[in-house]
PDB file of N, CA, C and O and ligand atoms in Angstrom:
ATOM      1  N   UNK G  16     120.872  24.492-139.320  1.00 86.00           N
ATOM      2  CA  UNK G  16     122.120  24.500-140.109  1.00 86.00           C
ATOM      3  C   UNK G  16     122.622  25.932-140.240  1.00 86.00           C
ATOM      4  O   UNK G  16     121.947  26.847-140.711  1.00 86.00           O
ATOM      5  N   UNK G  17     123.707  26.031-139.841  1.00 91.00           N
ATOM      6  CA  UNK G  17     124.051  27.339-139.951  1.00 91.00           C
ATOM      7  C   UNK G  17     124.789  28.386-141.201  1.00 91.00           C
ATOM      8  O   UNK G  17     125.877  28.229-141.755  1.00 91.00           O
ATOM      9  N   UNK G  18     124.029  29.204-141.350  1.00 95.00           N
ATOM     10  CA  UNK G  18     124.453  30.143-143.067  1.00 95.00           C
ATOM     11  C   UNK G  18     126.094  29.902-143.463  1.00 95.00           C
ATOM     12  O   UNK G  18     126.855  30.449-142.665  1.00 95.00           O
ATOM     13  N   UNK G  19     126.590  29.343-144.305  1.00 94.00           N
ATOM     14  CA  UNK G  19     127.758  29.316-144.801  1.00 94.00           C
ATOM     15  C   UNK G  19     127.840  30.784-145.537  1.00 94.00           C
ATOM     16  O   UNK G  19     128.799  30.858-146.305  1.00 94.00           O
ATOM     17  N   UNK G  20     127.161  31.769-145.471  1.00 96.00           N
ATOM     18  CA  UNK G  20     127.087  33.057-146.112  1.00 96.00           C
ATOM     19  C   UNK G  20     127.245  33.745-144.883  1.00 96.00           C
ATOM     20  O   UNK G  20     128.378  34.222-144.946  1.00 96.00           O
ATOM     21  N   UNK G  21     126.682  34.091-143.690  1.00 97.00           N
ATOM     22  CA  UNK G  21     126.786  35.176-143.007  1.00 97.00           C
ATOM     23  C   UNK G  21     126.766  34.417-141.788  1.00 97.00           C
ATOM     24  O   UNK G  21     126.429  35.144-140.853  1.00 97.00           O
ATOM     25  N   UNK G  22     127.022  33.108-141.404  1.00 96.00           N
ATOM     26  CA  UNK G  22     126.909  32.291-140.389  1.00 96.00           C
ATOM     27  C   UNK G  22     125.854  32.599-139.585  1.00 96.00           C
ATOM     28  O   UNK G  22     126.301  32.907-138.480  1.00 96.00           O
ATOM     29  N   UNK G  23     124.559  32.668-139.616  1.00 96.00           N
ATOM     30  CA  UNK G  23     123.697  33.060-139.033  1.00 96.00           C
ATOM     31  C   UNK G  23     123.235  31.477-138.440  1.00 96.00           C
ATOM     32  O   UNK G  23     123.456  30.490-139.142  1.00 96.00           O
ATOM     33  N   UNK G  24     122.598  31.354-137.129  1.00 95.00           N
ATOM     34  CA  UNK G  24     122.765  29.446-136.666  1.00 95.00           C
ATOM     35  C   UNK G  24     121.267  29.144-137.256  1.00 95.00           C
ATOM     36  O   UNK G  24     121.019  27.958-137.039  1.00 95.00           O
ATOM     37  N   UNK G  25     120.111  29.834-137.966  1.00 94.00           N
ATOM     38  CA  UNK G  25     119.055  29.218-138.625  1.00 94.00           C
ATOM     39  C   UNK G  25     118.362  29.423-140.016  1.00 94.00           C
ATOM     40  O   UNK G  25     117.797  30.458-140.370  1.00 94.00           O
ATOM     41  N   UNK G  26     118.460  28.589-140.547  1.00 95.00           N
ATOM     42  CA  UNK G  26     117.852  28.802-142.033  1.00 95.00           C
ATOM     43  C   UNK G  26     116.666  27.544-141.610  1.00 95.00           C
ATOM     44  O   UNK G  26     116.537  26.726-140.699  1.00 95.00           O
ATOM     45  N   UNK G  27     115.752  28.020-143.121  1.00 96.00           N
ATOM     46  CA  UNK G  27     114.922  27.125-143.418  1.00 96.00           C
ATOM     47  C   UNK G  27     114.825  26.058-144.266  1.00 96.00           C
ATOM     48  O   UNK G  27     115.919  25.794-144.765  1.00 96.00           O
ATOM     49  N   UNK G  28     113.905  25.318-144.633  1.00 96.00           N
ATOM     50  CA  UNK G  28     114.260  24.060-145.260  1.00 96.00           C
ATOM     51  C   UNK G  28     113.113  24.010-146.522  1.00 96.00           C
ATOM     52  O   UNK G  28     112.103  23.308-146.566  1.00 96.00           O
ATOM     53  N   UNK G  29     113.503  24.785-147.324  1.00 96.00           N
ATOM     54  CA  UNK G  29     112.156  25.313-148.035  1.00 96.00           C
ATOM     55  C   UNK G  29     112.005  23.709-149.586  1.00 96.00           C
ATOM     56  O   UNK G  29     111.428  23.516-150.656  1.00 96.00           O
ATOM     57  N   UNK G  30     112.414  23.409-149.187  1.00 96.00           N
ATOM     58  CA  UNK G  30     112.219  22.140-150.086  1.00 96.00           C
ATOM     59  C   UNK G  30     113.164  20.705-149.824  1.00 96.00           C
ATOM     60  O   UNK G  30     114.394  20.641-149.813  1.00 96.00           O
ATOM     61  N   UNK G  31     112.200  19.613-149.623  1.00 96.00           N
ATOM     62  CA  UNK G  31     113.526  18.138-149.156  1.00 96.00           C
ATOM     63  C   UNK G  31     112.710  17.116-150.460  1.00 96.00           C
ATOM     64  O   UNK G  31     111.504  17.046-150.698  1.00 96.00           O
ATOM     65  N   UNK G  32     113.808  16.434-151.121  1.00 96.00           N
ATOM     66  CA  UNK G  32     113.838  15.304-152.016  1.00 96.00           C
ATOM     67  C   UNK G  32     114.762  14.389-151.954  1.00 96.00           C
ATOM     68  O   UNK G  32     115.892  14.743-151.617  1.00 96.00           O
ATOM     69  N   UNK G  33     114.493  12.969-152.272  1.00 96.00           N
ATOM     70  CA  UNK G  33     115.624  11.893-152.361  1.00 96.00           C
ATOM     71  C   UNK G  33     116.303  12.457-153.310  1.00 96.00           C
ATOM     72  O   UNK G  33     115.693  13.322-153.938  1.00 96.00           O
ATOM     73  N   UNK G  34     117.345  12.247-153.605  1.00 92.00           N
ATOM     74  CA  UNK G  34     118.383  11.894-154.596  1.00 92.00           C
ATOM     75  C   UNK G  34     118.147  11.432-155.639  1.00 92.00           C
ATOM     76  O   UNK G  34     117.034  10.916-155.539  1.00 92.00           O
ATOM     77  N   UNK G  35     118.662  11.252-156.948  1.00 91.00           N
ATOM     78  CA  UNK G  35     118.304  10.641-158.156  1.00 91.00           C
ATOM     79  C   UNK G  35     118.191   8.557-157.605  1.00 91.00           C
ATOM     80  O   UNK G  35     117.352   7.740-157.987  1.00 91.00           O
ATOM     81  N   UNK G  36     119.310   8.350-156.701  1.00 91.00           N
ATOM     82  CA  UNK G  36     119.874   7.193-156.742  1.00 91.00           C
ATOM     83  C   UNK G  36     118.840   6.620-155.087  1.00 91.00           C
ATOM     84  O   UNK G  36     118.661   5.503-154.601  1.00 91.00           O
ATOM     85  N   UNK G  37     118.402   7.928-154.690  1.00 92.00           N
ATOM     86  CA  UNK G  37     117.538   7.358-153.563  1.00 92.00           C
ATOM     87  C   UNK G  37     118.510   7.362-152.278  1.00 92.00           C
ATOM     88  O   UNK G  37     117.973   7.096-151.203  1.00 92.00           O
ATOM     89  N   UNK G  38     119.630   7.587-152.287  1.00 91.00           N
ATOM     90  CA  UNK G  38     120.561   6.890-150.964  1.00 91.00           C
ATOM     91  C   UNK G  38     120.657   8.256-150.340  1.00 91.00           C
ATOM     92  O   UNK G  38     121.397   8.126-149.364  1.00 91.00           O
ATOM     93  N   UNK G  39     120.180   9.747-150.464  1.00 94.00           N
ATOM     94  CA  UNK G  39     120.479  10.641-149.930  1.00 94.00           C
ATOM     95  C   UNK G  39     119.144  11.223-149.848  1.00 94.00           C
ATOM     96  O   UNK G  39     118.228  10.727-150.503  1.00 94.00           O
ATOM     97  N   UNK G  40     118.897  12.584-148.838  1.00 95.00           N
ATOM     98  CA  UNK G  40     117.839  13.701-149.130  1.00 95.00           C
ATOM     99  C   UNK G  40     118.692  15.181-149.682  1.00 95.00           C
ATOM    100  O   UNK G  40     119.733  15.795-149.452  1.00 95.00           O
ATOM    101  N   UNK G  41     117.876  15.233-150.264  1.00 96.00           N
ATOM    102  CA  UNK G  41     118.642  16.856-150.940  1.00 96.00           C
ATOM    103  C   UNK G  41     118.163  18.227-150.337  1.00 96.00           C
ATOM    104  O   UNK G  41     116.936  18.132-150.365  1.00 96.00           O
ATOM    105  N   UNK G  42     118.501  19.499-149.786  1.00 96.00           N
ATOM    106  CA  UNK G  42     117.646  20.032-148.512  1.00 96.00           C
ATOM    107  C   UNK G  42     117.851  21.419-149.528  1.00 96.00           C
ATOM    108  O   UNK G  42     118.908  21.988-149.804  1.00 96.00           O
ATOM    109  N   UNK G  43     116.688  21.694-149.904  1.00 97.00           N
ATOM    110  CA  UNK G  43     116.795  23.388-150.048  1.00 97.00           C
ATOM    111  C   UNK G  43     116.596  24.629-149.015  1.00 97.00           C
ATOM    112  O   UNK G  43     115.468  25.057-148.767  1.00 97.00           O
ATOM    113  N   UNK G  44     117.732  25.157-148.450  1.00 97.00           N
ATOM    114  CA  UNK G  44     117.830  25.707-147.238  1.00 97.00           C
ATOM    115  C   UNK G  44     117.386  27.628-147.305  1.00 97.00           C
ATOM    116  O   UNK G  44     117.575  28.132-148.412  1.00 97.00           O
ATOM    117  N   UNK G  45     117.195  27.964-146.914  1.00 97.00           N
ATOM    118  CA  UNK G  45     117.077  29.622-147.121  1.00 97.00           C
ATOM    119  C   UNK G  45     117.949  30.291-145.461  1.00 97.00           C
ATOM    120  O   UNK G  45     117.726  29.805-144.353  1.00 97.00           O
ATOM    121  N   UNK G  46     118.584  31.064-145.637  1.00 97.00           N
ATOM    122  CA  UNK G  46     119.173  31.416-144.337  1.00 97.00           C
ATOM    123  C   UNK G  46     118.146  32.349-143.644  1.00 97.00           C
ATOM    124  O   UNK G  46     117.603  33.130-144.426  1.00 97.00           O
ATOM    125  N   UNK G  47     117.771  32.437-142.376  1.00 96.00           N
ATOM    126  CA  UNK G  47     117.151  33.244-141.984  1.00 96.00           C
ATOM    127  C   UNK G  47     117.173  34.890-141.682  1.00 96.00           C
ATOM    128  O   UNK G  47     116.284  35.712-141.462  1.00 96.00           O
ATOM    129  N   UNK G  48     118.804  34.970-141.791  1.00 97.00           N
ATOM    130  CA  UNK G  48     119.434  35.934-141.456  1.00 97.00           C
ATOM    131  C   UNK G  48     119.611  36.500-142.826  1.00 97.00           C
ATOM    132  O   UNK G  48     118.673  37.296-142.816  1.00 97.00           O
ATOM    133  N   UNK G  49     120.183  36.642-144.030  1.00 97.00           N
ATOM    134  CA  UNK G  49     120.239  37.345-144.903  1.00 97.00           C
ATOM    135  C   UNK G  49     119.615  36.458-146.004  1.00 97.00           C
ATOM    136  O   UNK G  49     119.970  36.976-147.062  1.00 97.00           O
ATOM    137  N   UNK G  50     119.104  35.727-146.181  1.00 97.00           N
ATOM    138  CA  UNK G  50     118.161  35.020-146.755  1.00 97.00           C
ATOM    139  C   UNK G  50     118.732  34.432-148.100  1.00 97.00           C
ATOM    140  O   UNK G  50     117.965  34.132-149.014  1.00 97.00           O
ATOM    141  N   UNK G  51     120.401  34.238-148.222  1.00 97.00           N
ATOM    142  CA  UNK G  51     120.809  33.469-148.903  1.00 97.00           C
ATOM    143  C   UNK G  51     120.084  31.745-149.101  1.00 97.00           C
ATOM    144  O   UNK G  51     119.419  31.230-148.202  1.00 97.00           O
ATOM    145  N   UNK G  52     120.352  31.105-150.327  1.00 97.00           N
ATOM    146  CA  UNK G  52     119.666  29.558-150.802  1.00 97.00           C
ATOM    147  C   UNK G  52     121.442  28.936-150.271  1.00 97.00           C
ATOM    148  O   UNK G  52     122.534  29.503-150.252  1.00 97.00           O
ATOM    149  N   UNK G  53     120.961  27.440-149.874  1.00 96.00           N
ATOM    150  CA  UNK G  53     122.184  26.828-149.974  1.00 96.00           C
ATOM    151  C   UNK G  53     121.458  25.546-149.832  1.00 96.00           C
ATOM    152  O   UNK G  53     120.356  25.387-149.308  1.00 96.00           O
ATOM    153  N   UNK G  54     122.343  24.517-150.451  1.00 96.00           N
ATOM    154  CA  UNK G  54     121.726  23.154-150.255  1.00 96.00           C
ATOM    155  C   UNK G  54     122.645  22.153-149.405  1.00 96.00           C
ATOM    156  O   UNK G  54     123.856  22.351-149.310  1.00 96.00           O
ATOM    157  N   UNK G  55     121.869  20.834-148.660  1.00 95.00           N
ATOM    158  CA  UNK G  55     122.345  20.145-147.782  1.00 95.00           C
ATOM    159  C   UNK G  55     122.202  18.934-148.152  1.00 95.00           C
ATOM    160  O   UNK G  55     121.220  18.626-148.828  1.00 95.00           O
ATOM    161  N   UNK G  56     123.162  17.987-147.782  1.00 94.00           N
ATOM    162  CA  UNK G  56     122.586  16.608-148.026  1.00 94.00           C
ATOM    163  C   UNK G  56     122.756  15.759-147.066  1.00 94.00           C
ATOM    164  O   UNK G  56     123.765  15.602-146.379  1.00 94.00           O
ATOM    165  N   UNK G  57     121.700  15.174-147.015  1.00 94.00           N
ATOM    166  CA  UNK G  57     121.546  14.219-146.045  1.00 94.00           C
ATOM    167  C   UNK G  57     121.940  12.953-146.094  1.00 94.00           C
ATOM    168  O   UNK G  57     121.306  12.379-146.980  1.00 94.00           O
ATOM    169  N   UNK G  58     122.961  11.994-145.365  1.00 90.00           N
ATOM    170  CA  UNK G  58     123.230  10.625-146.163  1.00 90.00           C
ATOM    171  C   UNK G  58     123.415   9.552-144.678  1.00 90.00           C
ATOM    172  O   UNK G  58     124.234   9.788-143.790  1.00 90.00           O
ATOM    173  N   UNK G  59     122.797   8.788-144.680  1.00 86.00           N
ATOM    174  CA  UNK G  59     123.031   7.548-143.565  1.00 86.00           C
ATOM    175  C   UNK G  59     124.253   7.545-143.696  1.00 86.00           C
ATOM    176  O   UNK G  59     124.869   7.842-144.720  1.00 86.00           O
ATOM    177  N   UNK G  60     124.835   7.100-142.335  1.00 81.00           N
ATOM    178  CA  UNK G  60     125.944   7.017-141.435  1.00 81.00           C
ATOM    179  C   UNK G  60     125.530   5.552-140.671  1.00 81.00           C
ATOM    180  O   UNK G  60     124.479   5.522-140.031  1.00 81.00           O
ATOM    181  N   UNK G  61     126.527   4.140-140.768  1.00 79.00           N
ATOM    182  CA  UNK G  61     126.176   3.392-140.138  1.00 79.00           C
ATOM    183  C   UNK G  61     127.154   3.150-139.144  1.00 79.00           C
ATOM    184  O   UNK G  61     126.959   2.282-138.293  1.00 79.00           O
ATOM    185  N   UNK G  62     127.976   3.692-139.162  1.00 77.00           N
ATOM    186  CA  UNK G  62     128.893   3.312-137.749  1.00 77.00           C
ATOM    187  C   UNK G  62     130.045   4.320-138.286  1.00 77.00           C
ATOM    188  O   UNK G  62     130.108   4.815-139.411  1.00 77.00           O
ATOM    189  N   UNK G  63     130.799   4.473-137.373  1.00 77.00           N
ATOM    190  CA  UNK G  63     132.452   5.274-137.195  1.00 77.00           C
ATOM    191  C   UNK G  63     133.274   4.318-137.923  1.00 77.00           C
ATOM    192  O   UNK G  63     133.119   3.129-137.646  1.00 77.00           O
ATOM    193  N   UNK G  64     134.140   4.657-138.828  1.00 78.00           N
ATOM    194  CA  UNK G  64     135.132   3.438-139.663  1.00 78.00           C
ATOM    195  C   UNK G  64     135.783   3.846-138.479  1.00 78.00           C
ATOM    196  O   UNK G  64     135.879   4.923-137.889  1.00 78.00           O
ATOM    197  N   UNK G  65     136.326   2.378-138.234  1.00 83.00           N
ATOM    198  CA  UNK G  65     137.587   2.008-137.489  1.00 83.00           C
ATOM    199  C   UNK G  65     138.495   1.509-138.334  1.00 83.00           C
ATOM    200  O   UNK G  65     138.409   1.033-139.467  1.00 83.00           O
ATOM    201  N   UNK G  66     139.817   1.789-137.229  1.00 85.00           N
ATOM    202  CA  UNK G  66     140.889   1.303-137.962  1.00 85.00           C
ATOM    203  C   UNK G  66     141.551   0.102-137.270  1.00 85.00           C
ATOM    204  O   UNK G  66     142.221   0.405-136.283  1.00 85.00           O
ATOM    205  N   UNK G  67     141.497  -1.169-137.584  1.00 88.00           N
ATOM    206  CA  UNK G  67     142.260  -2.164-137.179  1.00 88.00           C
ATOM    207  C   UNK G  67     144.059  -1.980-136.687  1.00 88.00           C
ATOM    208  O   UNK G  67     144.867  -1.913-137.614  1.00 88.00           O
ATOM    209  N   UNK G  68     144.471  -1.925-135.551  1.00 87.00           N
ATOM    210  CA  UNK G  68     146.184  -1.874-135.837  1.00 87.00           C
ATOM    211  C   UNK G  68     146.497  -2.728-135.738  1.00 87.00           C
ATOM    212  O   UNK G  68     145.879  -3.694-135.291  1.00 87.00           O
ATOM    213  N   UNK G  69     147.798  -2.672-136.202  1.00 90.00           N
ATOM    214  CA  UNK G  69     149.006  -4.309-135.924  1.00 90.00           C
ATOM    215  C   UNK G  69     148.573  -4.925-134.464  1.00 90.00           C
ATOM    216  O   UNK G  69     148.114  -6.060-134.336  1.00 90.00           O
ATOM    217  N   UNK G  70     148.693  -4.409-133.858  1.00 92.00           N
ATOM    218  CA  UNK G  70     148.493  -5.228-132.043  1.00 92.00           C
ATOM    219  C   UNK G  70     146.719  -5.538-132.337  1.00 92.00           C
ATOM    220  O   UNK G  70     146.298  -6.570-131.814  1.00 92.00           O
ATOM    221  N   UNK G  71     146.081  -5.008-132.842  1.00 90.00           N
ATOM    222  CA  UNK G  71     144.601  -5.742-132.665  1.00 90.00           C
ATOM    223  C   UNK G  71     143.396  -4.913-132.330  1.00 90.00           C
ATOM    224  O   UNK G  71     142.211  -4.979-132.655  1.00 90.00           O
ATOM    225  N   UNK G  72     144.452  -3.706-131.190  1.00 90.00           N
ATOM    226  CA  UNK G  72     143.307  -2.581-131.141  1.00 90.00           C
ATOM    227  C   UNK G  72     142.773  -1.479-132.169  1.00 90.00           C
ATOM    228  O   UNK G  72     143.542  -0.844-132.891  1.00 90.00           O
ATOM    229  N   UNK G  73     141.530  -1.328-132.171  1.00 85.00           N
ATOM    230  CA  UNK G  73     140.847  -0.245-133.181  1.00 85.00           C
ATOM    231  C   UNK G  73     141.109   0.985-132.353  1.00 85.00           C
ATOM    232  O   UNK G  73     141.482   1.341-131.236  1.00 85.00           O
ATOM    233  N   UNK G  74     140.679   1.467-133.608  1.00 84.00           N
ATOM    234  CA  UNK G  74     140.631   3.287-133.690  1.00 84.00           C
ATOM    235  C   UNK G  74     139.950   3.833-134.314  1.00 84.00           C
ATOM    236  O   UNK G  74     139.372   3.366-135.295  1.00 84.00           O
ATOM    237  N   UNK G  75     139.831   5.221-133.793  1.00 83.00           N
ATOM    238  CA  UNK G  75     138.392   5.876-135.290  1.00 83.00           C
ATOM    239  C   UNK G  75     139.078   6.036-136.250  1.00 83.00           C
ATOM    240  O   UNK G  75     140.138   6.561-135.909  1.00 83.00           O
ATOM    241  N   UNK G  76     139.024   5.858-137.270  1.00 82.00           N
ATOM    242  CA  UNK G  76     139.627   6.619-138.646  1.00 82.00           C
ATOM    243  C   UNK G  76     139.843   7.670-138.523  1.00 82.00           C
ATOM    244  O   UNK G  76     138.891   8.450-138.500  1.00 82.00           O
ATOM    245  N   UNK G  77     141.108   8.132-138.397  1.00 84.00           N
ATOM    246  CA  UNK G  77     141.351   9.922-138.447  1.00 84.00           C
ATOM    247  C   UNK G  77     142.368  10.185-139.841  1.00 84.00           C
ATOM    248  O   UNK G  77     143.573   9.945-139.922  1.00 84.00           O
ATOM    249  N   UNK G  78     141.570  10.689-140.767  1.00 84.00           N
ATOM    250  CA  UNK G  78     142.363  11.711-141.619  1.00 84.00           C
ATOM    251  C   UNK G  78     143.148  12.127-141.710  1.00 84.00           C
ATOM    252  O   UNK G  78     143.831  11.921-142.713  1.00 84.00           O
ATOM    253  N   UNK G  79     143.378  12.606-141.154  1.00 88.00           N
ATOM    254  CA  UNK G  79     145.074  13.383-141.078  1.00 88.00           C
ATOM    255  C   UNK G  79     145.798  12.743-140.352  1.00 88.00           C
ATOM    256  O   UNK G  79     146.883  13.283-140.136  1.00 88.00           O
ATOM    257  N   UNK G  80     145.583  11.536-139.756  1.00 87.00           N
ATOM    258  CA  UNK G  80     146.711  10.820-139.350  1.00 87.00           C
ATOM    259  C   UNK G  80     146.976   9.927-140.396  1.00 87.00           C
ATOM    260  O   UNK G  80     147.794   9.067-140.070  1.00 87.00           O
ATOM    261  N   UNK G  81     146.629   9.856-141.346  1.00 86.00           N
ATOM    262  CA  UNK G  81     146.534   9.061-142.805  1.00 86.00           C
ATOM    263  C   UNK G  81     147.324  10.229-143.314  1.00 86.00           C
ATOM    264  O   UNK G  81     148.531  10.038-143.461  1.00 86.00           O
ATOM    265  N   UNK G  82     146.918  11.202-143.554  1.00 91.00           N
ATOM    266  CA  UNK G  82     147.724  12.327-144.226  1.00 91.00           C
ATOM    267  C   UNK G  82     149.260  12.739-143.719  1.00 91.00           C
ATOM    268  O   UNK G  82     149.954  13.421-144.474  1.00 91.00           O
ATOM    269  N   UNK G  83     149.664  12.401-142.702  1.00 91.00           N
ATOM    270  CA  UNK G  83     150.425  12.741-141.724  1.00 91.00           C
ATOM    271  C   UNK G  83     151.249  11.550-142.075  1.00 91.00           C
ATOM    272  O   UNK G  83     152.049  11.844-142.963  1.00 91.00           O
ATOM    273  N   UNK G  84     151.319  10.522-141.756  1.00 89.00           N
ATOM    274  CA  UNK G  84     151.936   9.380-142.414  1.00 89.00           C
ATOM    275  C   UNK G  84     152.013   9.327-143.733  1.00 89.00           C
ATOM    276  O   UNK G  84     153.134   8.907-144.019  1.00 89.00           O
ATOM    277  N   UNK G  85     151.536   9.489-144.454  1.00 90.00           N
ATOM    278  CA  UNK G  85     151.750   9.536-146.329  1.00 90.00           C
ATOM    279  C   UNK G  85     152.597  10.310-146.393  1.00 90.00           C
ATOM    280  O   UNK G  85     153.528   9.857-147.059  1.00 90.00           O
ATOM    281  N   UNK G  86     152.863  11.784-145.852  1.00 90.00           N
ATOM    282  CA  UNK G  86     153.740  12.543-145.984  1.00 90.00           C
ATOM    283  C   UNK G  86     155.570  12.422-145.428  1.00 90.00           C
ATOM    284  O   UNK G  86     156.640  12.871-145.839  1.00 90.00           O
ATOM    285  N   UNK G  87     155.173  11.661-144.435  1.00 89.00           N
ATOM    286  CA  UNK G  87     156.333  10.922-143.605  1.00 89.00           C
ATOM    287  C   UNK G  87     156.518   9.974-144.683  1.00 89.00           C
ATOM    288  O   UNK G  87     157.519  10.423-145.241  1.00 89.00           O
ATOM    289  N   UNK G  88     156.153   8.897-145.342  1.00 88.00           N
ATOM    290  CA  UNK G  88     156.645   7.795-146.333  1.00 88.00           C
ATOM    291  C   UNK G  88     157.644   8.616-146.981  1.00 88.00           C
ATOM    292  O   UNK G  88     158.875   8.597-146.973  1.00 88.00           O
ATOM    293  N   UNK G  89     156.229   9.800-147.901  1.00 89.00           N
ATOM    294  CA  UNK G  89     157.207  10.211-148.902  1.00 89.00           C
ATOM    295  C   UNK G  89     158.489  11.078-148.827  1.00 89.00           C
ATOM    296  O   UNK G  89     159.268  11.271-149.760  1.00 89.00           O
ATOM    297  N   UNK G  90     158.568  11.484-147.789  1.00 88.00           N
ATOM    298  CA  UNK G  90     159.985  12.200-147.540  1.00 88.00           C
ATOM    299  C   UNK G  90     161.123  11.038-147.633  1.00 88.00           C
ATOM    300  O   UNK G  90     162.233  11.235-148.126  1.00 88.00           O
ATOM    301  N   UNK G  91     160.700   9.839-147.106  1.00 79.00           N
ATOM    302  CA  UNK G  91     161.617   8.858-147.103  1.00 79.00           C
ATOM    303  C   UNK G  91     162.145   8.171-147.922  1.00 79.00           C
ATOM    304  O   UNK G  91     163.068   7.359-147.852  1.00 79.00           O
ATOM    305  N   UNK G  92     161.242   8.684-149.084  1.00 79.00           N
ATOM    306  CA  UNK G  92     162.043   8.391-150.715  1.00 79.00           C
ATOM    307  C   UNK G  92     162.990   8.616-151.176  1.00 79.00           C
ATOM    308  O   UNK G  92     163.275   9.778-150.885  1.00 79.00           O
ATOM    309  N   UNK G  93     163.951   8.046-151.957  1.00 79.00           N
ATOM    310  CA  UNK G  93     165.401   8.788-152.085  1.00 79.00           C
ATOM    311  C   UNK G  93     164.971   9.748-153.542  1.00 79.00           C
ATOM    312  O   UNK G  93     164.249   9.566-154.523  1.00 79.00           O
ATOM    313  N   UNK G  94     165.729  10.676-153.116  1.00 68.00           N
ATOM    314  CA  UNK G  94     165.422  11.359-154.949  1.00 68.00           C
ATOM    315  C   UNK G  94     164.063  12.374-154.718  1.00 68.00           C
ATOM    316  O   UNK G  94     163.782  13.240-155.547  1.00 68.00           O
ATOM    317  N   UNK G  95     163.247  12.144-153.456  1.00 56.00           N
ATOM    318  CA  UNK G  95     162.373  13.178-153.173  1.00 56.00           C
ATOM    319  C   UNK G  95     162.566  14.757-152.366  1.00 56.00           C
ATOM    320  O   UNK G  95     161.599  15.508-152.242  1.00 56.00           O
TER     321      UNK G  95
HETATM  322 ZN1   ZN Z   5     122.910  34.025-143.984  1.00 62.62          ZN
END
């Protein structure tokens, strides 16, 4: 994992625990490079959300094409 402090590409993993709720691991990281703490979490991933369209074909869920369209609606408001 790479230092969000000095981007260095290895830290260590100086402590791993579940979560209070169990559904995650919690990662106590040390950077190797300037030896900043940072923590990680680990969480199952069971598939790519897709997006159903009008015609039938899927898509990955993309974000900002959600964001990108919301912004297009709202311009189309009168009074906005
Ligand atoms: Zn670092």
């Amino acid at each position: 994992m790479r230092c969000p402090f000095c981007a260095h590409d290895d830290s260590q993993v100086k402590d791993s625990r579940p979560t209070d709720d169990g559904a995650a691991i919690r990662r106590r990281r040390q950077c190797e490079g300037c030896g900043a703490r940072f923590t990680t979490f680990e969480r199952i991933q069971l598939r790519e959300m897709t997006v159903v369209k009008s015609d039938g074909r899927r898509e990955v869920f993309d974000r900002s094409k959600l964001e990108r369209s919301i912004s297009v609606a709202c311009r189309k408001r009168p009074g906005g």
